[in-house]
GROMACS .gro file of C-alpha atoms in nm:
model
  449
    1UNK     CA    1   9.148   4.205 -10.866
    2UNK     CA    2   9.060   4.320 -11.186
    3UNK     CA    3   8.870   4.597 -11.178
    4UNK     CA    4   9.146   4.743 -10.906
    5UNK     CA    5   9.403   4.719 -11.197
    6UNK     CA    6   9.138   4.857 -11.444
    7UNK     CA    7   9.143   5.122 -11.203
    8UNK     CA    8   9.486   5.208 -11.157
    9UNK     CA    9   9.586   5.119 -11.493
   10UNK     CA   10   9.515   5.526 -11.593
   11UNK     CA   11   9.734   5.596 -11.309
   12UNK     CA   12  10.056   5.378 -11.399
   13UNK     CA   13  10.009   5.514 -11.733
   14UNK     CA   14  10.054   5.872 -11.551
   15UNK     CA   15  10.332   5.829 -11.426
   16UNK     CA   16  10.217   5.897 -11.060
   17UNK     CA   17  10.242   5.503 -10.968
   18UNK     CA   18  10.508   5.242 -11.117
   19UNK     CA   19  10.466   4.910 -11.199
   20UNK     CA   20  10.660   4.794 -10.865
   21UNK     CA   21  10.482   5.044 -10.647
   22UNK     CA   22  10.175   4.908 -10.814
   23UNK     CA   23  10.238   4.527 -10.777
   24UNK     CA   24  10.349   4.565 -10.370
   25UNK     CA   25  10.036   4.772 -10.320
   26UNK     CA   26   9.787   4.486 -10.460
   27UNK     CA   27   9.992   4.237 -10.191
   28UNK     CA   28   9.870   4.532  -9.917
   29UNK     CA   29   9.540   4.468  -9.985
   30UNK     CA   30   9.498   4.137 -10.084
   31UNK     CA   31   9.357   4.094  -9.725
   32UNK     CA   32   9.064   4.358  -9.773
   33UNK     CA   33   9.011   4.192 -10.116
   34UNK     CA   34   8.966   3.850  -9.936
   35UNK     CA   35   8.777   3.949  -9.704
   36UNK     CA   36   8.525   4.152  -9.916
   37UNK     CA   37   8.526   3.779 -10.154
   38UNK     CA   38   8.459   3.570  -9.812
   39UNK     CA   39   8.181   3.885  -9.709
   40UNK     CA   40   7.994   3.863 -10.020
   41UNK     CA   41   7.995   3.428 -10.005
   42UNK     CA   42   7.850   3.490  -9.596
   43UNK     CA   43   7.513   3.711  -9.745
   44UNK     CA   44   7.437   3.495 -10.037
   45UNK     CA   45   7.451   3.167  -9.809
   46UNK     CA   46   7.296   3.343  -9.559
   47UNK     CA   47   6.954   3.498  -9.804
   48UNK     CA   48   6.952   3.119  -9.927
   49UNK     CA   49   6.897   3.035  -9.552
   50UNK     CA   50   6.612   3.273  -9.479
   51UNK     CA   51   6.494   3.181  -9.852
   52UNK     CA   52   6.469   2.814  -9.748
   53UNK     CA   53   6.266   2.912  -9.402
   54UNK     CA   54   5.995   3.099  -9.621
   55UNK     CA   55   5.978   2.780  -9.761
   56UNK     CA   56   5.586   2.710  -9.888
   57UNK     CA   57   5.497   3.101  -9.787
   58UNK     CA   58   5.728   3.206 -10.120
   59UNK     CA   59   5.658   2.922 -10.375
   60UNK     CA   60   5.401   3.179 -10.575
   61UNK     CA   61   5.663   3.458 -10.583
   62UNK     CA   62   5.942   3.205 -10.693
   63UNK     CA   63   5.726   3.058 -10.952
   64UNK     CA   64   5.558   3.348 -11.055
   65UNK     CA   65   5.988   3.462 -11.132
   66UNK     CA   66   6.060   3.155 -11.293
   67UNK     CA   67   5.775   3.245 -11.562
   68UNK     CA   68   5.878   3.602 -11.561
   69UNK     CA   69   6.279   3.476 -11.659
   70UNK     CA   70   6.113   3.228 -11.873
   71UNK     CA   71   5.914   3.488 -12.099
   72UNK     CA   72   6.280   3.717 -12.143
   73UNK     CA   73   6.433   3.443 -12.235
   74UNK     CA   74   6.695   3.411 -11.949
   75UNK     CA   75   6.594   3.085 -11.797
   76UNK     CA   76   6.512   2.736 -11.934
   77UNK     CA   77   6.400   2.583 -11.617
   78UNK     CA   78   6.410   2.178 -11.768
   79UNK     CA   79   6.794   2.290 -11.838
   80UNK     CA   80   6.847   2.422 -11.490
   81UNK     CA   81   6.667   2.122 -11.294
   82UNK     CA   82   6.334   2.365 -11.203
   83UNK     CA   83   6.055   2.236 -11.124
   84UNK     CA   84   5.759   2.244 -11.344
   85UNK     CA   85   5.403   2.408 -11.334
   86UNK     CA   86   5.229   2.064 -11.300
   87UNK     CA   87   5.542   1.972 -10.988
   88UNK     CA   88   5.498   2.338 -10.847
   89UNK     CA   89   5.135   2.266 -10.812
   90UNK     CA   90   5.193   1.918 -10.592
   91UNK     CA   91   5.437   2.132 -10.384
   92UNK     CA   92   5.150   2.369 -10.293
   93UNK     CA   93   4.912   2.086 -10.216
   94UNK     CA   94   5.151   1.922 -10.006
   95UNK     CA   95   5.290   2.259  -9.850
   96UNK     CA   96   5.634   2.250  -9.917
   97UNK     CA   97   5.868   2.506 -10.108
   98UNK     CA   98   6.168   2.501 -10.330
   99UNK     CA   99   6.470   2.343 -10.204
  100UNK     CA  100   6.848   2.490 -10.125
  101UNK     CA  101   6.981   2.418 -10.462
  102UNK     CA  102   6.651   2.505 -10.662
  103UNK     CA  103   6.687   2.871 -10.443
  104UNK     CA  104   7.071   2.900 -10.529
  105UNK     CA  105   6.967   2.875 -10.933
  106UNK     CA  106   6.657   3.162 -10.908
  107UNK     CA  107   6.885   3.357 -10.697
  108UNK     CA  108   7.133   3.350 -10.939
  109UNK     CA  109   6.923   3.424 -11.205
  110UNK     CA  110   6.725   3.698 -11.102
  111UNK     CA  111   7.066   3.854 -11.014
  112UNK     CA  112   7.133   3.827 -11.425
  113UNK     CA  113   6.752   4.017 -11.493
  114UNK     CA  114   6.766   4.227 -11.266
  115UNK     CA  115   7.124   4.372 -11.322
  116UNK     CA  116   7.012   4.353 -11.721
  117UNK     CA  117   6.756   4.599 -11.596
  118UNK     CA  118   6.941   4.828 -11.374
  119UNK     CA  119   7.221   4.879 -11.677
  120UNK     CA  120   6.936   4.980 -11.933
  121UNK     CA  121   6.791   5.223 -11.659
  122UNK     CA  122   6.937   5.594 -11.540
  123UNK     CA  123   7.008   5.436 -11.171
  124UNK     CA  124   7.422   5.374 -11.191
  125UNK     CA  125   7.462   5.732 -11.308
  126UNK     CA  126   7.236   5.913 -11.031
  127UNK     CA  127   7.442   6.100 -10.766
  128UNK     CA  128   7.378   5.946 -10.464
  129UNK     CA  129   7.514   5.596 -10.596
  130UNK     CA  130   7.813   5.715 -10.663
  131UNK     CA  131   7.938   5.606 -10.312
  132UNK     CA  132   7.913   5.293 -10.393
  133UNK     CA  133   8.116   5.278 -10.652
  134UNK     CA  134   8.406   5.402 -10.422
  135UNK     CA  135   8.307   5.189 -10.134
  136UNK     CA  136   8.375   4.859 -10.361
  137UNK     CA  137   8.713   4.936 -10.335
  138UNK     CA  138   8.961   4.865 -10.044
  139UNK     CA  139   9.035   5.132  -9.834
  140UNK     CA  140   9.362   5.185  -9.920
  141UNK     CA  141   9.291   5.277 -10.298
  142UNK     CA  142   8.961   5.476 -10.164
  143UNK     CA  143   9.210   5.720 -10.008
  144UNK     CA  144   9.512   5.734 -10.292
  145UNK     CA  145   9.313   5.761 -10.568
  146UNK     CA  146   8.956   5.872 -10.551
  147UNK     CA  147   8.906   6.054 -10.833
  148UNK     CA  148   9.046   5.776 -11.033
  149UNK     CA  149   8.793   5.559 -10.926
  150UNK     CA  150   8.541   5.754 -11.011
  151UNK     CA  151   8.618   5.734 -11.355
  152UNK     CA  152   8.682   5.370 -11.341
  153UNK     CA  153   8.527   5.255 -11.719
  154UNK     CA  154   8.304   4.963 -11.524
  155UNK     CA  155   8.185   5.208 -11.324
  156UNK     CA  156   7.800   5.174 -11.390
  157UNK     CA  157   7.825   4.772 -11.399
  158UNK     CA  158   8.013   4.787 -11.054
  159UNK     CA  159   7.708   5.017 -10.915
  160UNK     CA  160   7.449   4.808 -11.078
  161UNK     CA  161   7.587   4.484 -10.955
  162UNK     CA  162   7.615   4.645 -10.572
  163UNK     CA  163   7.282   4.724 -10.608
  164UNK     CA  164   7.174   4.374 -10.755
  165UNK     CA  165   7.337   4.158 -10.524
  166UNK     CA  166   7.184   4.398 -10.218
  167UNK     CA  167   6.831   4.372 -10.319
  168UNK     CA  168   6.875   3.975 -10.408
  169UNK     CA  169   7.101   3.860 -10.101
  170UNK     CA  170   6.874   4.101  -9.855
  171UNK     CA  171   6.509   4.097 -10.047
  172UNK     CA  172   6.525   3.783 -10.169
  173UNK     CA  173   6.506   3.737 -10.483
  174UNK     CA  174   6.179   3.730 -10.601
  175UNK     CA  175   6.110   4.025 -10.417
  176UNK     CA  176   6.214   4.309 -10.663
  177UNK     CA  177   5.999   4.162 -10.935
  178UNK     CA  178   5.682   4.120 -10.655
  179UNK     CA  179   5.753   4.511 -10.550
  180UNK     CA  180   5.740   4.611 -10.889
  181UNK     CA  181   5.418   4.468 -10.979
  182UNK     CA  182   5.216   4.546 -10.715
  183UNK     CA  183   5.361   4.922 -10.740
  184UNK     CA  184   5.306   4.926 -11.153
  185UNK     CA  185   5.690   5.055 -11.139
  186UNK     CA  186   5.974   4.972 -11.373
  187UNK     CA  187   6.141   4.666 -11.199
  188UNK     CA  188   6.496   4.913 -11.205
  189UNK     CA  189   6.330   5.191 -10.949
  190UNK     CA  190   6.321   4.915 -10.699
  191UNK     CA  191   6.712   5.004 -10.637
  192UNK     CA  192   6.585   5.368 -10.561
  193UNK     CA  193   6.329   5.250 -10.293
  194UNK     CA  194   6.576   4.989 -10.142
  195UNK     CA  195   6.877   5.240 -10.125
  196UNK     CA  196   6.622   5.443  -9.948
  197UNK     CA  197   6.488   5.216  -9.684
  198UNK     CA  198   6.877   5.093  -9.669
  199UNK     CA  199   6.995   5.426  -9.534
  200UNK     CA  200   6.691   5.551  -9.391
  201UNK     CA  201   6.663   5.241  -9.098
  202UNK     CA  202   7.041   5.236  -9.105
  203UNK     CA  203   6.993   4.872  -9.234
  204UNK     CA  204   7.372   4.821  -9.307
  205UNK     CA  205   7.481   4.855  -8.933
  206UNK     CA  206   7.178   4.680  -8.826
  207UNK     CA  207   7.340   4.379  -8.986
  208UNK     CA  208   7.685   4.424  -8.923
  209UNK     CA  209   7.531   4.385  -8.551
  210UNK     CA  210   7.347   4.083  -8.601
  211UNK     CA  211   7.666   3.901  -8.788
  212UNK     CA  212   7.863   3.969  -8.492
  213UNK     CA  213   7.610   3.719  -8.304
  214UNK     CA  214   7.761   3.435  -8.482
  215UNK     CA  215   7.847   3.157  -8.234
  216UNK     CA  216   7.698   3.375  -7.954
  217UNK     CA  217   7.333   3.292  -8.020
  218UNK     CA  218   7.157   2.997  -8.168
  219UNK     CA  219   7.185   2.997  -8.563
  220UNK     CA  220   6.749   3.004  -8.578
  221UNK     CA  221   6.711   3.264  -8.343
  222UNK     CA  222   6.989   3.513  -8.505
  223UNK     CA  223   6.818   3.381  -8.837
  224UNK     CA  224   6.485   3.555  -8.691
  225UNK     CA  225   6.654   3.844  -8.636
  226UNK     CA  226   6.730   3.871  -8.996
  227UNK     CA  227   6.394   3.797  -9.063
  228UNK     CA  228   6.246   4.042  -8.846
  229UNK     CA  229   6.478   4.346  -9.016
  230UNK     CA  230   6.395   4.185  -9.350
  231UNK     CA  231   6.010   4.257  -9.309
  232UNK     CA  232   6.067   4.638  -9.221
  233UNK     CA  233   6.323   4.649  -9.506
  234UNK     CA  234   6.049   4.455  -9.747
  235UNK     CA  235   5.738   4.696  -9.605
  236UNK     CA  236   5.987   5.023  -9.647
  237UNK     CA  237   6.091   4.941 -10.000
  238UNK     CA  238   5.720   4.873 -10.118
  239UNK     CA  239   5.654   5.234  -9.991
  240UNK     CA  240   5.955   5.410 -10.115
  241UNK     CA  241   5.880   5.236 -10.426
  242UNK     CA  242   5.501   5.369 -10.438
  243UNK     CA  243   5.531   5.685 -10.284
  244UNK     CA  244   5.776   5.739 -10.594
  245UNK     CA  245   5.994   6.034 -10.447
  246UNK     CA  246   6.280   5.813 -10.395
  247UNK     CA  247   6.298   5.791 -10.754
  248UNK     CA  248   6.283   6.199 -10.801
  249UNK     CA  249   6.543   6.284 -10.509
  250UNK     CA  250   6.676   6.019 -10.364
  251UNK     CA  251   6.902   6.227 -10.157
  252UNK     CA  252   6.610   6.419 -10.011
  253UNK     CA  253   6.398   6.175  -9.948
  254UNK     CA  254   6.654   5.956  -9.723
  255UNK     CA  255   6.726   6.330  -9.541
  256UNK     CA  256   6.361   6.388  -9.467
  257UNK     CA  257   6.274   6.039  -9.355
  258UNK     CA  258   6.569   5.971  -9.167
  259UNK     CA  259   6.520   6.268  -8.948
  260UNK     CA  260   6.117   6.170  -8.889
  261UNK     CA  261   6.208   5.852  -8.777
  262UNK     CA  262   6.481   5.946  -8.569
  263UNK     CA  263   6.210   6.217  -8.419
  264UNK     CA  264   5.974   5.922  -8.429
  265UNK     CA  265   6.189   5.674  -8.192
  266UNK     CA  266   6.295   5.987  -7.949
  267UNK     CA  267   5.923   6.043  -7.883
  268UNK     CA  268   5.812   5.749  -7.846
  269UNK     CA  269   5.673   5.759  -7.489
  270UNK     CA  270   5.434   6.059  -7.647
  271UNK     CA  271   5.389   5.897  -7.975
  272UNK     CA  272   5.274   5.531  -7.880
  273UNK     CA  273   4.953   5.425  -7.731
  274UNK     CA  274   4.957   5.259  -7.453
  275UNK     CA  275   4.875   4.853  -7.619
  276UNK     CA  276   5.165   4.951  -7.866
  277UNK     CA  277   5.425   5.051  -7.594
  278UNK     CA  278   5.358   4.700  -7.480
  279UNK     CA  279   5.390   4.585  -7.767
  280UNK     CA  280   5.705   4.724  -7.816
  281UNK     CA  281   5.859   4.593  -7.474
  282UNK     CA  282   5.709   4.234  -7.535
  283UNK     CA  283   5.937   4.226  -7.913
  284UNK     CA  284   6.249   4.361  -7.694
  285UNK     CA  285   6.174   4.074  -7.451
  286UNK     CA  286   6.131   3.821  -7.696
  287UNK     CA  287   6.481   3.917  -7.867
  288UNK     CA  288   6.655   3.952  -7.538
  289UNK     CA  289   6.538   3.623  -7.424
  290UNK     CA  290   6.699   3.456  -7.683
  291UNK     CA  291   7.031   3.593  -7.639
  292UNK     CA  292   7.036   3.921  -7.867
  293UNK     CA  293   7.208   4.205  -7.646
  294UNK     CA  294   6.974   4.441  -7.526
  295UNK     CA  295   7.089   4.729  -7.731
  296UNK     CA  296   7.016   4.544  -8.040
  297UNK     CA  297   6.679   4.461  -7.945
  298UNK     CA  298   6.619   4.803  -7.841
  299UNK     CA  299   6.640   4.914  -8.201
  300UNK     CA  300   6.463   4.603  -8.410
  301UNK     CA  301   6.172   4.680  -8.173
  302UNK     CA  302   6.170   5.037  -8.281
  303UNK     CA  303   6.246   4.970  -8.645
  304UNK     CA  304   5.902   4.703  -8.623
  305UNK     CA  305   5.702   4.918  -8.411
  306UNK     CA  306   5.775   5.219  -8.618
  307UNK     CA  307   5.777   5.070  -8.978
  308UNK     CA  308   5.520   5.317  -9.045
  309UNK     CA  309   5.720   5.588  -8.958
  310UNK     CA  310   5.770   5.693  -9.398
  311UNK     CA  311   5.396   5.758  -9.409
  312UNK     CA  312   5.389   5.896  -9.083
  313UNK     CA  313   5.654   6.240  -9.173
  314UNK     CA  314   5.452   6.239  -9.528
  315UNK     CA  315   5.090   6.233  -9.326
  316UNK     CA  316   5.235   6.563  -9.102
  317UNK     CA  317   5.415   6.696  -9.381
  318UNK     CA  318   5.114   6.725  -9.602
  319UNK     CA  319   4.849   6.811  -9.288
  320UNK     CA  320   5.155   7.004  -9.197
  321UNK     CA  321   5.085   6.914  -8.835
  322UNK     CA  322   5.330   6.789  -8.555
  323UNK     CA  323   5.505   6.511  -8.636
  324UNK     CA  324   5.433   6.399  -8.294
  325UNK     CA  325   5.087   6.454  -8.313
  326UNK     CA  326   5.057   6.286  -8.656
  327UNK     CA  327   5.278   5.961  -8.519
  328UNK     CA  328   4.954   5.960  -8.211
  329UNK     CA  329   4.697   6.019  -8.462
  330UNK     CA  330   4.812   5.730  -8.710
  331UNK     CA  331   4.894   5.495  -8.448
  332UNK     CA  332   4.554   5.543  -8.242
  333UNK     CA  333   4.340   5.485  -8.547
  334UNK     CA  334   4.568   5.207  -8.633
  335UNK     CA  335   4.440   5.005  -8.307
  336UNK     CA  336   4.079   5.162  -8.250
  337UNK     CA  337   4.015   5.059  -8.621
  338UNK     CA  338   4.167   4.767  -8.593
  339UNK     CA  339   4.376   4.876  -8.913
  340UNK     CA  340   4.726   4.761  -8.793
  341UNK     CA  341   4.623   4.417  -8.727
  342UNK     CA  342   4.396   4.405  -9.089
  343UNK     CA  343   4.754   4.511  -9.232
  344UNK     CA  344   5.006   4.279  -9.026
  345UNK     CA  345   4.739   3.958  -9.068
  346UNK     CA  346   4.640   4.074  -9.424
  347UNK     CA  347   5.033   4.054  -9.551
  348UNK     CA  348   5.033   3.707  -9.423
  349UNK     CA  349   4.715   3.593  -9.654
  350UNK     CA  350   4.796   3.318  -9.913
  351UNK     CA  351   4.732   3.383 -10.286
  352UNK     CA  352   4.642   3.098 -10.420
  353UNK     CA  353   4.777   3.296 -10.784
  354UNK     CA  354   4.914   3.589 -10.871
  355UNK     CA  355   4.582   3.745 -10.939
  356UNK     CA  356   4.497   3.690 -10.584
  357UNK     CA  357   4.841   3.857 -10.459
  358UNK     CA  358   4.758   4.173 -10.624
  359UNK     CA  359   4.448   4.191 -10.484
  360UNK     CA  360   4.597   4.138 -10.176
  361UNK     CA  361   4.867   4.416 -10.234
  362UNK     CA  362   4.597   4.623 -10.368
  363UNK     CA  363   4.370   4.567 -10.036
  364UNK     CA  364   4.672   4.647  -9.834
  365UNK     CA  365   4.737   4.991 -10.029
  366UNK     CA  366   4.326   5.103  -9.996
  367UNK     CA  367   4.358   4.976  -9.555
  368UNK     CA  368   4.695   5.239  -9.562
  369UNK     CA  369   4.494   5.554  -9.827
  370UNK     CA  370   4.237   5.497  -9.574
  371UNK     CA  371   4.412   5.493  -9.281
  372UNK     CA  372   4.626   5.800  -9.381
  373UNK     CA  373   4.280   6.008  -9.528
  374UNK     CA  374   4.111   5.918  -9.167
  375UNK     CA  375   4.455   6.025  -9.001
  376UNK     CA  376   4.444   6.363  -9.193
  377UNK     CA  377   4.053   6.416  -9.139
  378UNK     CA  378   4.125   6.379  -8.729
  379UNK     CA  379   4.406   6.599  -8.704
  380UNK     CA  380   4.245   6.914  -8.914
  381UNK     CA  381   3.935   6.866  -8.677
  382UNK     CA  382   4.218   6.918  -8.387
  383UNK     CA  383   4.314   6.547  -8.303
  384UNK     CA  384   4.682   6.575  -8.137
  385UNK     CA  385   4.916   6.374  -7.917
  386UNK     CA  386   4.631   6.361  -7.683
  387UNK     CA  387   4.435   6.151  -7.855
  388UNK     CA  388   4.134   6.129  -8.084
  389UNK     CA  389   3.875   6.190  -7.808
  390UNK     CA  390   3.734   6.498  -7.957
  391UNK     CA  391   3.719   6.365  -8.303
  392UNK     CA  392   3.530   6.051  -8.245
  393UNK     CA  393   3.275   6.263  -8.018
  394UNK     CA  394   3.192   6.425  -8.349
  395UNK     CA  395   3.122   6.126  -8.606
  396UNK     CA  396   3.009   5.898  -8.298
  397UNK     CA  397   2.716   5.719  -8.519
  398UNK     CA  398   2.987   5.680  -8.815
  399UNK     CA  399   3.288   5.548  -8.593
  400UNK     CA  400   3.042   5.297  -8.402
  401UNK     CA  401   2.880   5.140  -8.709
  402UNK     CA  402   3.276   5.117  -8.850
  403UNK     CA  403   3.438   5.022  -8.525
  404UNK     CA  404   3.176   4.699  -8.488
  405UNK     CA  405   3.254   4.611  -8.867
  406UNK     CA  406   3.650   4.621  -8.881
  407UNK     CA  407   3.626   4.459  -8.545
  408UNK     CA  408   3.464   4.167  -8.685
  409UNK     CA  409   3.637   4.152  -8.973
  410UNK     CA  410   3.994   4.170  -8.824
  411UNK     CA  411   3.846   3.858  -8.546
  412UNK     CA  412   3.946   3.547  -8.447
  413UNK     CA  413   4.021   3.316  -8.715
  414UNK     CA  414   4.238   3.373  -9.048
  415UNK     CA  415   4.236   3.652  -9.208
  416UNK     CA  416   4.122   3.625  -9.540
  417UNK     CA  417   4.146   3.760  -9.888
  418UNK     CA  418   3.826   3.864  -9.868
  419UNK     CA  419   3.768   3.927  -9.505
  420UNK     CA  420   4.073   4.165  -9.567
  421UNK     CA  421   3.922   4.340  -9.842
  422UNK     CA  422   3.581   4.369  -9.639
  423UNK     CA  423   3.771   4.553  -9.396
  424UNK     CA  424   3.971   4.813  -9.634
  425UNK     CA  425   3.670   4.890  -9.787
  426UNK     CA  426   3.493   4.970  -9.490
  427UNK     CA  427   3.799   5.201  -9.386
  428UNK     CA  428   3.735   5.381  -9.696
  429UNK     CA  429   3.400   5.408  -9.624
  430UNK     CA  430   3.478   5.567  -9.293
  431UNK     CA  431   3.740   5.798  -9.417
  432UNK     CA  432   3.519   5.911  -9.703
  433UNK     CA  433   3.212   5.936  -9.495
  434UNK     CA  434   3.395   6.145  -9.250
  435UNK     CA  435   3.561   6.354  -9.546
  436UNK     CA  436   3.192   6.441  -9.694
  437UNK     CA  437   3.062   6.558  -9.374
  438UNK     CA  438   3.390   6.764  -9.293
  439UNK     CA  439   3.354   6.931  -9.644
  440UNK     CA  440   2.918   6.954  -9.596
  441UNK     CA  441   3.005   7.165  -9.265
  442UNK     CA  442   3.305   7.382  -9.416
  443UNK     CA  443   3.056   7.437  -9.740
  444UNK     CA  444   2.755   7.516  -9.516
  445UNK     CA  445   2.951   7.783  -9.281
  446UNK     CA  446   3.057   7.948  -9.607
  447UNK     CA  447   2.740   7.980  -9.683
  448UNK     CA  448   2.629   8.113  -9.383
  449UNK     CA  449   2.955   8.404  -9.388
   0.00000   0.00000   0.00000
């Protein structure tokens, strides 16, 4: 209510709107105003929710937040009823997490840090969040006055605080410090990487479609649902947020992405393997079978199967092959190298610290370099949606001593930190082996010319 009459304060002061006309249009929308309250009370209680399911799986992250709020000063965690290193320790012995209330305090707070951080940073004044300044308002003002609410005088702090209580209520909210770390990144160009995963998987109609469930599906299995979209938006962020060109052009980069994966999902039947289209009909299945419509599931399956699908338009882009034959390529190595299930086991690894958690980020980023340098290698040697037949007939000895390695290492049992960093390192090996000889050949028919 008060930043609409900050806004149209300039405009009674015009002339072009008096105080009566002013006062009856406020009653007009006092129902878009309520509902936008009662909207933004349904995400917070609902990121507490899937906060309280990680449960044990986020108690590093939160406490590794609580010391990061603690050393700016923000938090006193005795004050607040936190618990302490010593009582954070027992938790992890005993597996258990933080509790509701505990969540609703960090959440809250790393809200405060985080919009501290986007205010002191260049992100409420680029271009492309400018729509969100207009979107906070009701419709009926979006249309009237426009320009006026452009140059509302809040206008950065009601960007910044869009963007904060997005990233928070759909992250979680020790996510945008975790993302930031493991990317060495200023904590503020996580709101580039999330606005672009956001509008790149089409995020906010996704879960416009999965609130409509309410009272049509069990609360834990639309809850999964969430979770499900919250992993891609997670694993989308972290690579917007590394790649770094979300930060540069945020505009472009949601343009060019969007369109791959669009490409991507209309392709499919030529893009998957065969164990991944299965894959892909077994998620739809499981959603389905729980009540979500079929339509829905259609496109979580997609969004999960395809989560690569960012690397994948940068991997043709830059080999400038087919983005068909560069969605094969990656996908293909990803199962003969066992490299997809390294990655999807690897991001469930514990870290006992945070030292161990970026070493498990950092394993993560060497399995997707490889990946993407073995992916490049394949399709300059002429790998294409056909398959890699022709490139594994030429590095047979390398690929079979690599092949019975990654095998082993992505095996039954957990994966560990270590067996996970075996395993990216001998990807590497692979994709720098294979590099070498590539260049040796190109070298020696120069030579020979």
């Amino acid at each position: 209510e008060v930043n609409i009459k900050i806004a149209l304060g300039p405009v009674v002061a015009g002339g072009r709107l008096s105080i009566a006309d002013r006062n009856t249009l406020l009653v007009e929308m006092a129902g878009d105003v309520t509902a936008a309250v009662l909207r933004n009370n349904y995400q917070q209680s609902l990121a507490l929710s899937l906060a309280e399911r990680q449960g044990h799986a986020e108690l590093g992250p939160n406490a590794r937040l609580i010391r990061a709020l603690e050393a700016r000063r923000l938090l006193e965690r005795r004050l607040e009823a936190l618990p302490s290193d010593g009582q954070i320790a027992e938790r992890d012995k005993a597996g258990r997490g933080f509790v509701r209330p505990e969540l609703a305090t960090l959440s809250s707070y790393s809200k405060i840090a985080l919009l501290h951080d986007l205010l002191a940073s260049k992100v409420p004044d680029d271009p492309y969040m400018q729509w969100l300044l207009v979107d906070y308002f009701p419709p009926a003002l979006q249309k009237a006055f426009p320009d006026d609410l452009k140059r509302h005088r809040l206008r950065r702090e009601i960007i910044a605080t869009t963007l904060t209580n997005g990233l928070v209520n759909r992250l979680g909210a020790p996510t945008p410090l975790r993302l930031a770390e493991e990317a060495s990144r200023p904590v503020a160009d996580t709101a580039y990487a999330f606005m672009a995963a956001r509008e790149v998987l089409g995020l906010a109609d996704l879960w416009r479609s999965i609130d409509a469930l309410d009272g049509h599906m069990r609360g834990t299995d639309q809850l999964a649902l969430y979770e499900r979209v919250r992993e891609v938006a997670i694993s989308s962020t972290s690579f917007f947020l590394r790649d770094g060109q979300a930060v540069a052009d945020l505009s472009a980069t949601v343009t060019t992405h969007k369109a791959g994966l669009a490409a991507l999902i209309e392709n499919r039947g030529a893009v998957l393997p065969g164990q991944v289209l299965v894959r892909h009909q077994v998620l739809e299945g499981d959603m389905t079978g729980v009540g979500a419509p079929l339509d829905l599931a259609q496109r979580i399956a997609d969004l999960v199967v395809f989560a690569d699908a960012p690397r994948i338009t940068v991997l043709a882009d830059a080999s400038r092959a087919r983005l068909v034959d560069a969605g094969r390529v990656w996908f293909e190595i990803g199962e003969r190298f066992h490299a997809e299930a390294l990655g999807s086991r690897g991001r469930q690894v514990r870290a006992g610290d945070d030292y161990d958690r970026l070493a498990i980020a950092g394993a993560l980023d060497q399995l997707d370099v490889a990946r993407r340098d073995l992916a490049t290698a394949a399709l300059a040697a002429g790998a294409d949606a056909q398959g890699l037949t022709s490139f594994v007939d030429k590095h047979a000895d390398l690929i079979a001593r690599a092949e019975r390695d990654l095998a082993s290492a992505a095996g039954l049992g957990a994966v560990t930190l270590s067996r996970l960093s075996v395993g990216a390192g001998r990807l590497a090996d692979l994709a720098r082996d294979v590099v070498d000889v590539r260049l040796s050949k190109t070298a020696s028919g120069e030579r020979r010319r």
